[in-house]
Short mmCIF file of C-alpha atoms and ligand atoms in Angstrom, two decimals:
data_model
loop_
_atom_site.label_atom_id
_atom_site.label_comp_id
_atom_site.label_asym_id
_atom_site.label_seq_id
_atom_site.Cartn_x
_atom_site.Cartn_y
_atom_site.Cartn_z
CA MET J 1381 15.37 59.42 34.34
CA ASN J 1382 16.66 56.91 31.82
CA ARG J 1383 19.43 58.49 29.75
CA ASN J 1384 20.94 55.30 28.39
CA ILE J 1385 22.35 55.22 24.87
CA ALA J 1386 22.21 51.99 22.83
CA ILE J 1387 24.62 51.52 19.93
CA ASP J 1388 24.27 48.51 17.66
CA GLY J 1389 25.89 47.57 14.40
CA PRO J 1390 28.03 45.00 12.58
CA ALA J 1391 31.60 43.98 13.42
CA GLY J 1392 34.17 46.69 12.75
CA ALA J 1393 31.75 49.61 12.34
CA GLY J 1394 33.64 51.48 15.06
CA LYS J 1395 31.11 50.94 17.83
CA SER J 1396 33.56 50.55 20.70
CA THR J 1397 35.77 53.51 19.75
CA ILE J 1398 32.76 55.77 19.32
CA ALA J 1399 30.82 54.47 22.33
CA ARG J 1400 33.86 55.03 24.56
CA ARG J 1401 34.23 58.62 23.36
CA VAL J 1402 30.54 59.42 23.70
CA ALA J 1403 30.55 57.98 27.21
CA GLU J 1404 33.59 60.07 28.15
CA ARG J 1405 32.01 63.26 26.85
CA LEU J 1406 28.75 62.66 28.73
CA GLY J 1407 30.28 61.20 31.89
CA PHE J 1408 28.43 57.91 31.31
CA VAL J 1409 29.85 54.41 31.75
CA TYR J 1410 30.76 52.55 28.57
CA VAL J 1411 29.55 48.95 28.56
CA ASP J 1412 31.01 46.72 25.85
CA THR J 1413 28.66 43.73 25.63
CA GLY J 1414 30.73 42.08 22.86
CA ALA J 1415 33.49 41.60 25.44
CA MET J 1416 31.12 39.52 27.56
CA TYR J 1417 30.33 37.23 24.61
CA ARG J 1418 34.06 37.09 23.80
CA ALA J 1419 34.81 35.98 27.38
CA ILE J 1420 32.32 33.14 27.02
CA GLY J 1421 33.80 32.22 23.62
CA ILE J 1422 37.30 32.06 25.13
CA TYR J 1423 36.13 29.81 27.94
CA MET J 1424 34.46 27.42 25.49
CA LEU J 1425 37.56 27.34 23.27
CA ASP J 1426 39.87 26.66 26.19
CA HIS J 1427 37.65 23.91 27.56
CA GLY J 1428 37.00 22.27 24.19
CA VAL J 1429 33.24 22.82 24.40
CA GLY J 1430 31.43 22.57 21.05
CA LYS J 1431 28.36 24.72 20.42
CA GLU J 1432 26.33 21.66 19.36
CA ASP J 1433 26.82 19.93 22.70
CA LYS J 1434 24.04 21.69 24.63
CA GLU J 1435 24.67 19.76 27.81
CA ALA J 1436 28.34 20.71 27.90
CA VAL J 1437 27.47 24.34 27.09
CA GLY J 1438 24.93 24.41 29.93
CA GLN J 1439 27.48 22.92 32.32
CA ALA J 1440 30.14 25.42 31.22
CA LEU J 1441 27.75 28.34 31.69
CA GLU J 1442 27.21 27.25 35.27
CA GLU J 1443 30.97 27.32 35.81
CA ILE J 1444 31.47 30.71 34.18
CA SER J 1445 31.40 33.89 36.18
CA ILE J 1446 31.87 37.17 34.34
CA GLU J 1447 32.64 40.32 36.21
CA LEU J 1448 33.13 43.81 34.85
CA ARG J 1449 35.46 46.28 36.51
CA TYR J 1450 36.13 49.89 35.62
CA VAL J 1451 39.67 51.20 35.94
CA ASP J 1452 40.27 54.80 34.84
CA GLY J 1453 36.99 54.62 32.95
CA GLN J 1454 38.12 51.53 31.01
CA GLN J 1455 36.11 48.35 31.15
CA GLN J 1456 37.97 45.28 32.27
CA VAL J 1457 36.55 41.80 31.99
CA LEU J 1458 37.29 39.10 34.54
CA LEU J 1459 36.53 35.51 33.64
CA ASN J 1460 36.26 33.45 36.82
CA GLY J 1461 38.34 36.08 38.57
CA VAL J 1462 41.08 36.21 35.93
CA LEU J 1463 41.62 39.41 33.96
CA LEU J 1464 41.38 38.83 30.20
CA GLY J 1465 44.03 40.76 28.31
CA ASP J 1466 44.73 41.29 24.59
CA ARG J 1467 43.27 37.94 23.64
CA LEU J 1468 39.81 39.38 24.22
CA ARG J 1469 40.21 41.49 21.06
CA SER J 1470 41.53 38.67 18.82
CA GLU J 1471 39.67 37.42 15.73
CA GLU J 1472 39.61 34.00 17.35
CA ALA J 1473 37.71 35.37 20.35
CA GLY J 1474 35.38 37.38 18.08
CA MET J 1475 34.45 34.36 16.01
CA ALA J 1476 34.02 32.14 19.09
CA ALA J 1477 31.75 34.83 20.57
CA SER J 1478 29.70 34.89 17.39
CA ASP J 1479 29.53 31.05 17.37
CA PHE J 1480 28.08 30.83 20.88
CA ALA J 1481 26.01 34.04 20.83
CA PRO J 1482 23.04 32.44 19.00
CA LEU J 1483 22.40 30.02 21.87
CA PRO J 1484 19.46 31.20 24.02
CA MET J 1485 21.10 30.00 27.25
CA VAL J 1486 24.18 32.10 26.54
CA ARG J 1487 22.08 35.18 25.80
CA GLU J 1488 19.93 34.72 28.90
CA LYS J 1489 22.98 34.65 31.13
CA LEU J 1490 24.29 37.94 29.74
CA LEU J 1491 20.96 39.75 29.33
CA LYS J 1492 20.42 40.06 33.05
CA LEU J 1493 23.97 41.25 33.69
CA GLN J 1494 23.58 43.93 31.00
CA GLN J 1495 20.14 45.11 32.14
CA ASP J 1496 21.28 45.32 35.77
CA LEU J 1497 24.21 47.54 34.79
CA ALA J 1498 21.99 49.89 32.81
CA ALA J 1499 19.49 50.11 35.65
CA LYS J 1500 22.21 51.19 38.11
CA MET J 1501 23.95 53.90 36.09
CA ASP J 1502 23.84 55.95 32.90
CA VAL J 1503 25.45 53.85 30.19
CA VAL J 1504 26.50 53.92 26.59
CA MET J 1505 26.10 50.24 25.73
CA ASP J 1506 27.18 48.72 22.45
CA GLY J 1507 26.47 45.34 20.87
CA ARG J 1508 24.08 43.70 18.41
CA ASP J 1509 20.73 43.62 20.23
CA ILE J 1510 20.93 46.52 22.67
CA GLY J 1511 18.24 48.71 21.05
CA THR J 1512 16.03 45.76 20.09
CA LYS J 1513 16.24 43.51 23.14
CA VAL J 1514 18.48 44.54 26.04
CA LEU J 1515 17.40 48.19 26.43
CA PRO J 1516 14.21 48.58 24.37
CA ASP J 1517 13.45 51.78 26.31
CA ALA J 1518 16.86 53.40 25.86
CA ALA J 1519 16.62 57.18 25.56
CA CYS J 1520 18.70 57.16 22.39
CA LYS J 1521 19.35 54.37 19.87
CA ILE J 1522 21.97 54.40 17.17
CA TYR J 1523 22.63 51.89 14.39
CA LEU J 1524 26.24 52.34 13.36
CA THR J 1525 27.43 50.82 10.12
CA ALA J 1526 29.95 51.08 7.27
CA SER J 1527 30.63 49.06 4.11
CA SER J 1528 32.38 45.72 4.65
CA ARG J 1529 35.40 46.95 2.63
CA GLU J 1530 35.74 50.04 4.78
CA ARG J 1531 35.45 48.00 7.97
CA ALA J 1532 38.06 45.54 6.69
CA GLN J 1533 40.38 48.41 5.78
CA ARG J 1534 40.17 49.88 9.28
CA ARG J 1535 40.96 46.52 10.83
CA PHE J 1536 43.83 46.04 8.39
CA LEU J 1537 45.37 49.39 9.39
CA GLU J 1538 44.90 48.61 13.07
CA LEU J 1539 46.81 45.32 12.68
CA LYS J 1540 49.51 46.99 10.61
CA GLU J 1541 50.02 49.62 13.29
CA LYS J 1542 50.57 46.80 15.76
CA GLY J 1543 53.24 45.42 13.42
CA GLN J 1544 51.17 42.38 12.44
CA THR J 1545 50.77 41.19 8.87
CA ALA J 1546 47.29 40.79 7.48
CA ASP J 1547 45.45 40.07 4.26
CA LEU J 1548 42.76 42.64 3.45
CA ASP J 1549 40.60 40.24 1.40
CA GLN J 1550 40.75 37.63 4.13
CA ILE J 1551 39.74 40.20 6.76
CA GLU J 1552 36.80 41.29 4.60
CA GLN J 1553 35.72 37.68 4.19
CA ASP J 1554 35.86 37.12 7.96
CA ILE J 1555 33.82 40.28 8.55
CA LYS J 1556 31.18 39.16 6.06
CA ALA J 1557 31.01 35.71 7.65
CA ARG J 1558 30.46 37.28 11.07
CA ASP J 1559 27.78 39.66 9.69
CA GLU J 1560 26.02 36.72 8.12
CA GLN J 1561 26.06 34.77 11.37
CA ASP J 1562 25.02 37.73 13.56
CA MET J 1563 22.21 38.91 11.25
CA ASN J 1564 20.66 35.55 10.46
CA ARG J 1565 20.45 33.83 13.81
CA GLU J 1566 17.02 33.14 15.26
CA VAL J 1567 17.48 34.71 18.68
CA SER J 1568 18.15 38.46 18.89
CA PRO J 1569 19.63 38.86 15.39
CA LEU J 1570 21.48 42.04 14.57
CA ARG J 1571 19.04 44.51 13.04
CA GLN J 1572 18.28 48.19 13.27
CA ALA J 1573 15.59 48.95 15.88
CA GLU J 1574 12.62 50.81 14.40
CA ASP J 1575 13.38 53.86 16.51
CA ALA J 1576 17.17 53.80 15.97
CA VAL J 1577 18.96 56.48 13.96
CA LEU J 1578 21.19 55.09 11.20
CA VAL J 1579 24.72 56.47 11.05
CA ASP J 1580 26.86 55.26 8.14
CA THR J 1581 30.47 55.95 9.08
CA SER J 1582 32.04 54.89 5.74
CA ARG J 1583 33.11 58.43 4.91
CA MET J 1584 33.26 59.87 8.39
CA GLY J 1585 36.12 60.35 10.84
CA ILE J 1586 35.98 59.41 14.53
CA GLU J 1587 35.45 63.01 15.71
CA GLU J 1588 32.67 63.59 13.22
CA VAL J 1589 30.82 60.42 14.21
CA THR J 1590 31.18 61.26 17.92
CA GLU J 1591 29.73 64.74 17.38
CA ARG J 1592 26.88 63.32 15.29
CA ILE J 1593 25.93 60.89 18.04
CA LEU J 1594 26.09 63.56 20.73
CA GLU J 1595 23.79 65.64 18.54
CA ILE J 1596 21.33 62.73 18.16
CA ALA J 1597 21.46 62.11 21.93
CA ALA J 1598 20.68 65.77 22.60
CA ASN J 1599 18.02 66.34 19.94
CA GLY J 1600 16.65 62.91 19.17
CA SER J 1601 17.60 62.98 15.50
O1 DC O 32 31.20 43.58 19.10
P1 DC O 32 32.15 42.38 19.13
O2 DC O 32 32.89 42.19 17.84
O3 DC O 32 33.08 42.43 20.31
O4 DC O 32 31.20 41.10 19.36
C1 DC O 32 31.66 39.78 19.26
C2 DC O 32 30.50 38.84 18.91
O5 DC O 32 29.62 38.71 20.03
C3 DC O 32 29.62 39.28 17.76
O6 DC O 32 30.09 38.83 16.50
C4 DC O 32 28.26 38.72 18.11
C5 DC O 32 28.28 38.62 19.60
N1 DC O 32 27.48 39.68 20.26
C6 DC O 32 26.12 39.49 20.36
O7 DC O 32 25.60 38.50 19.85
N2 DC O 32 25.35 40.41 21.01
C7 DC O 32 25.91 41.50 21.55
N3 DC O 32 25.12 42.37 22.20
C8 DC O 32 27.30 41.73 21.43
C9 DC O 32 28.07 40.80 20.76
#
């Protein structure tokens, strides 16, 4: 029986933190699809491929192999056999992912990988088009969101904890730019699936959101 859980939402809504916790509680595998787009973005950056040069993008996609590995329940991403570390989570990688994600050939490459994973095991999969496109028959669909200010504030605190300096207004602007790009592209734009349950996490803590999603997964609402 299909027990897969799809979690979609804008950048910084807390999808990965929550999806990881929900997966742990249910004994499912957490699949972070954003990391796959980030890996492609990193490759394109490092090889100087521009998103307008379709031929170069096509060529690069043929050269790219993405592999997911699970170590102690954590997803690791290997790009052509090389483990991607902290750079995967950088703003640079996030924006490059968002730049290349609208291209149909990029999405096609990852769609199959994502659907194959979900067919093999019970997953909590997060991204932008999981409920609408990748797993339209998921047993449970969640649309996780929060205000752009709140999302920027969380990111700001995260950077501060790592000892990095950051500008809150700049972070909010970057978040809005990414929302704009992800929601307004032609192919698989970010939107709430008709049968997804909306969870606004602006005033909720991590534990509370996790419990809410487990409740939705168990009862359907
Ligand atoms: O969730 P994230 O911040 O790691 O995602 C990075 C970018 O990848 C995001 O801005 C858009 C793209 N993406 C996508 O288009 N579809 C997905 N399922 C996941 C991510």
